[in-house]
């Protein structure tokens, strides 16, 4: 029986010609190091992300020794209902200008995200490229919800960081 070993790689981010399922770009007027530190601490996302209900730290794994791992509980709106879902996230700063993230969720949903952080004259250009793997019947729904949630999160992150209202944990 083979064992699944997760890696923090998004093929679309590293292979020319492959496109991510969605890409979001924002210029945020803070130093790159400050933005990277924020991106790598999922607890800071709670007030920003529209679905996150709670976050719990998990221990590092042998497969991802440098990543911060979390157990996340979301409440996803579906019509008048809110679907509770629990999943695992890993965030890893792989370089001063790049952060890799992965999320594993049942049933067989996986998001791989690469955050590129480029210094600009006034701050940092953040480019998020997200690749989604999911059952074909769920894929469109997952991509649409993830794109919407990530866009809202980055917009709120930009506002929070630029206003200097960063929560301390």
Short mmCIF file of C-alpha atoms in Angstrom, two decimals:
data_model
loop_
_atom_site.label_atom_id
_atom_site.label_comp_id
_atom_site.label_asym_id
_atom_site.label_seq_id
_atom_site.Cartn_x
_atom_site.Cartn_y
_atom_site.Cartn_z
CA UNK A 1 0.00 0.00 0.00
CA UNK A 2 1.52 3.31 -1.03
CA UNK A 3 1.46 6.20 1.36
CA UNK A 4 0.41 9.65 0.16
CA UNK A 5 3.17 12.17 0.81
CA UNK A 6 1.96 15.75 0.46
CA UNK A 7 4.23 18.27 -1.20
CA UNK A 8 3.93 22.02 -1.31
CA UNK A 9 4.00 22.46 -5.06
CA UNK A 10 1.43 23.94 -7.40
CA UNK A 11 2.14 22.61 -10.87
CA UNK A 12 0.53 25.62 -12.52
CA UNK A 13 2.85 27.97 -10.67
CA UNK A 14 6.01 26.14 -11.68
CA UNK A 15 5.30 24.67 -15.14
CA UNK A 16 5.05 27.09 -18.08
CA UNK A 17 1.83 26.66 -20.04
CA UNK A 18 -0.27 25.36 -17.13
CA UNK A 19 -2.81 27.78 -15.75
CA UNK A 20 -4.12 27.96 -12.20
CA UNK A 21 -7.86 27.70 -11.61
CA UNK A 22 -7.78 31.30 -10.47
CA UNK A 23 -5.28 34.07 -9.89
CA UNK A 24 -5.70 37.14 -7.71
CA UNK A 25 -3.32 40.09 -7.63
CA UNK A 26 -3.21 42.93 -5.12
CA UNK A 27 -0.66 45.62 -4.36
CA UNK A 28 -0.43 46.03 -0.61
CA UNK A 29 1.41 49.02 0.79
CA UNK A 30 3.45 47.20 3.46
CA UNK A 31 6.96 45.69 3.42
CA UNK A 32 7.26 42.20 1.94
CA UNK A 33 8.41 40.64 5.24
CA UNK A 34 5.36 41.96 7.08
CA UNK A 35 3.04 40.56 4.41
CA UNK A 36 4.79 37.18 4.40
CA UNK A 37 4.55 36.92 8.21
CA UNK A 38 0.83 37.66 8.00
CA UNK A 39 0.27 35.11 5.21
CA UNK A 40 2.03 32.38 7.22
CA UNK A 41 -0.14 32.75 10.35
CA UNK A 42 -3.60 31.36 9.61
CA UNK A 43 -4.98 32.59 12.95
CA UNK A 44 -4.88 36.11 11.51
CA UNK A 45 -7.32 35.06 8.76
CA UNK A 46 -10.25 34.38 11.13
CA UNK A 47 -11.74 37.90 11.02
CA UNK A 48 -11.01 38.20 7.27
CA UNK A 49 -12.14 34.92 5.71
CA UNK A 50 -15.91 34.69 5.20
CA UNK A 51 -16.15 30.96 6.01
CA UNK A 52 -13.65 30.31 8.83
CA UNK A 53 -15.26 29.51 12.17
CA UNK A 54 -12.20 28.24 14.09
CA UNK A 55 -8.55 27.28 13.71
CA UNK A 56 -6.45 24.86 15.74
CA UNK A 57 -2.67 24.40 15.47
CA UNK A 58 -1.40 20.94 14.46
CA UNK A 59 2.06 19.44 14.87
CA UNK A 60 4.47 19.45 11.92
CA UNK A 61 4.72 16.25 9.92
CA UNK A 62 7.73 14.44 8.54
CA UNK A 63 6.51 15.20 5.02
CA UNK A 64 6.18 18.95 5.74
CA UNK A 65 8.67 19.74 8.53
CA UNK A 66 8.87 23.50 7.82
CA UNK A 67 5.16 24.11 7.33
CA UNK A 68 2.74 25.44 9.93
CA UNK A 69 -0.24 23.09 9.98
CA UNK A 70 -3.78 23.82 11.08
CA UNK A 71 -7.17 22.18 11.50
CA UNK A 72 -9.82 24.57 10.17
CA UNK A 73 -13.58 24.54 10.65
CA UNK A 74 -15.56 26.42 7.99
CA UNK A 75 -19.25 27.20 7.64
CA UNK A 76 -19.99 27.41 3.91
CA UNK A 77 -23.28 29.04 2.91
CA UNK A 78 -25.42 26.96 0.56
CA UNK A 79 -28.73 28.71 0.03
CA UNK A 80 -30.37 29.25 3.42
CA UNK A 81 -28.08 26.66 5.06
CA UNK A 82 -24.47 26.70 6.29
CA UNK A 83 -22.50 23.50 5.69
CA UNK A 84 -19.88 22.72 8.35
CA UNK A 85 -16.66 21.36 6.90
CA UNK A 86 -13.35 20.49 8.58
CA UNK A 87 -10.04 20.39 6.75
CA UNK A 88 -6.26 20.60 7.16
CA UNK A 89 -4.10 23.48 5.93
CA UNK A 90 -0.31 23.77 5.64
CA UNK A 91 1.48 27.09 5.11
CA UNK A 92 5.18 27.20 4.28
CA UNK A 93 7.41 30.18 3.52
CA UNK A 94 9.74 28.68 0.90
CA UNK A 95 11.63 31.92 0.16
CA UNK A 96 11.41 35.60 1.16
CA UNK A 97 9.25 36.17 -1.92
CA UNK A 98 7.13 32.99 -1.93
CA UNK A 99 4.72 31.12 0.33
CA UNK A 100 3.14 27.75 -0.50
CA UNK A 101 -0.18 26.64 0.94
CA UNK A 102 -2.22 23.47 0.69
CA UNK A 103 -5.61 22.48 1.98
CA UNK A 104 -6.95 18.91 2.17
CA UNK A 105 -10.68 18.42 2.61
CA UNK A 106 -13.14 15.57 2.26
CA UNK A 107 -14.41 14.35 -0.17
CA UNK A 108 -11.12 14.44 -2.09
CA UNK A 109 -10.84 18.24 -2.37
CA UNK A 110 -7.37 19.75 -2.50
CA UNK A 111 -6.29 23.34 -2.99
CA UNK A 112 -2.69 24.20 -3.80
CA UNK A 113 -1.81 27.85 -3.61
CA UNK A 114 1.38 29.75 -4.34
CA UNK A 115 1.73 33.31 -3.09
CA UNK A 116 4.37 35.36 -4.93
CA UNK A 117 5.49 38.53 -3.12
CA UNK A 118 7.24 41.11 -5.28
CA UNK A 119 8.72 44.30 -3.86
CA UNK A 120 7.28 47.44 -5.42
CA UNK A 121 8.10 51.10 -5.02
CA UNK A 122 5.35 51.55 -2.42
CA UNK A 123 5.03 48.08 -0.88
CA UNK A 124 4.47 44.54 -2.13
CA UNK A 125 2.64 43.07 -5.10
CA UNK A 126 0.93 39.86 -3.97
CA UNK A 127 -0.05 37.33 -6.63
CA UNK A 128 -2.05 34.31 -5.49
CA UNK A 129 -2.30 31.36 -7.88
CA UNK A 130 -4.64 28.59 -6.79
CA UNK A 131 -5.04 25.11 -8.28
CA UNK A 132 -8.07 23.03 -7.28
CA UNK A 133 -8.46 19.25 -7.43
CA UNK A 134 -11.96 17.92 -6.75
CA UNK A 135 -14.50 15.46 -8.07
CA UNK A 136 -15.85 16.76 -11.40
CA UNK A 137 -19.34 17.23 -9.92
CA UNK A 138 -17.95 19.41 -7.10
CA UNK A 139 -15.11 21.17 -8.91
CA UNK A 140 -17.02 24.16 -10.30
CA UNK A 141 -18.65 24.83 -6.93
CA UNK A 142 -15.33 24.54 -5.07
CA UNK A 143 -13.46 26.82 -7.51
CA UNK A 144 -16.21 29.47 -7.39
CA UNK A 145 -16.46 29.46 -3.59
CA UNK A 146 -12.67 29.43 -3.12
CA UNK A 147 -12.19 32.30 -5.60
CA UNK A 148 -14.86 34.38 -3.86
CA UNK A 149 -13.53 33.66 -0.36
CA UNK A 150 -9.89 34.25 -1.31
CA UNK A 151 -10.73 37.51 -3.08
CA UNK A 152 -12.62 38.79 -0.03
CA UNK A 153 -9.81 37.65 2.28
CA UNK A 154 -7.10 39.43 0.27
CA UNK A 155 -9.17 42.61 0.02
CA UNK A 156 -9.72 42.64 3.78
CA UNK A 157 -6.07 41.71 4.42
CA UNK A 158 -4.95 44.67 2.30
CA UNK A 159 -7.23 47.04 4.21
CA UNK A 160 -6.20 45.67 7.61
CA UNK A 161 -2.45 45.80 6.90
CA UNK A 162 -2.51 49.22 5.28
CA UNK A 163 -4.56 50.70 8.13
CA UNK A 164 -2.12 49.25 10.68
CA UNK A 165 -4.87 47.30 12.46
CA UNK A 166 -3.04 43.97 12.43
CA UNK A 167 -4.19 41.75 15.31
CA UNK A 168 -1.41 40.38 17.52
CA UNK A 169 -1.52 36.71 18.55
#
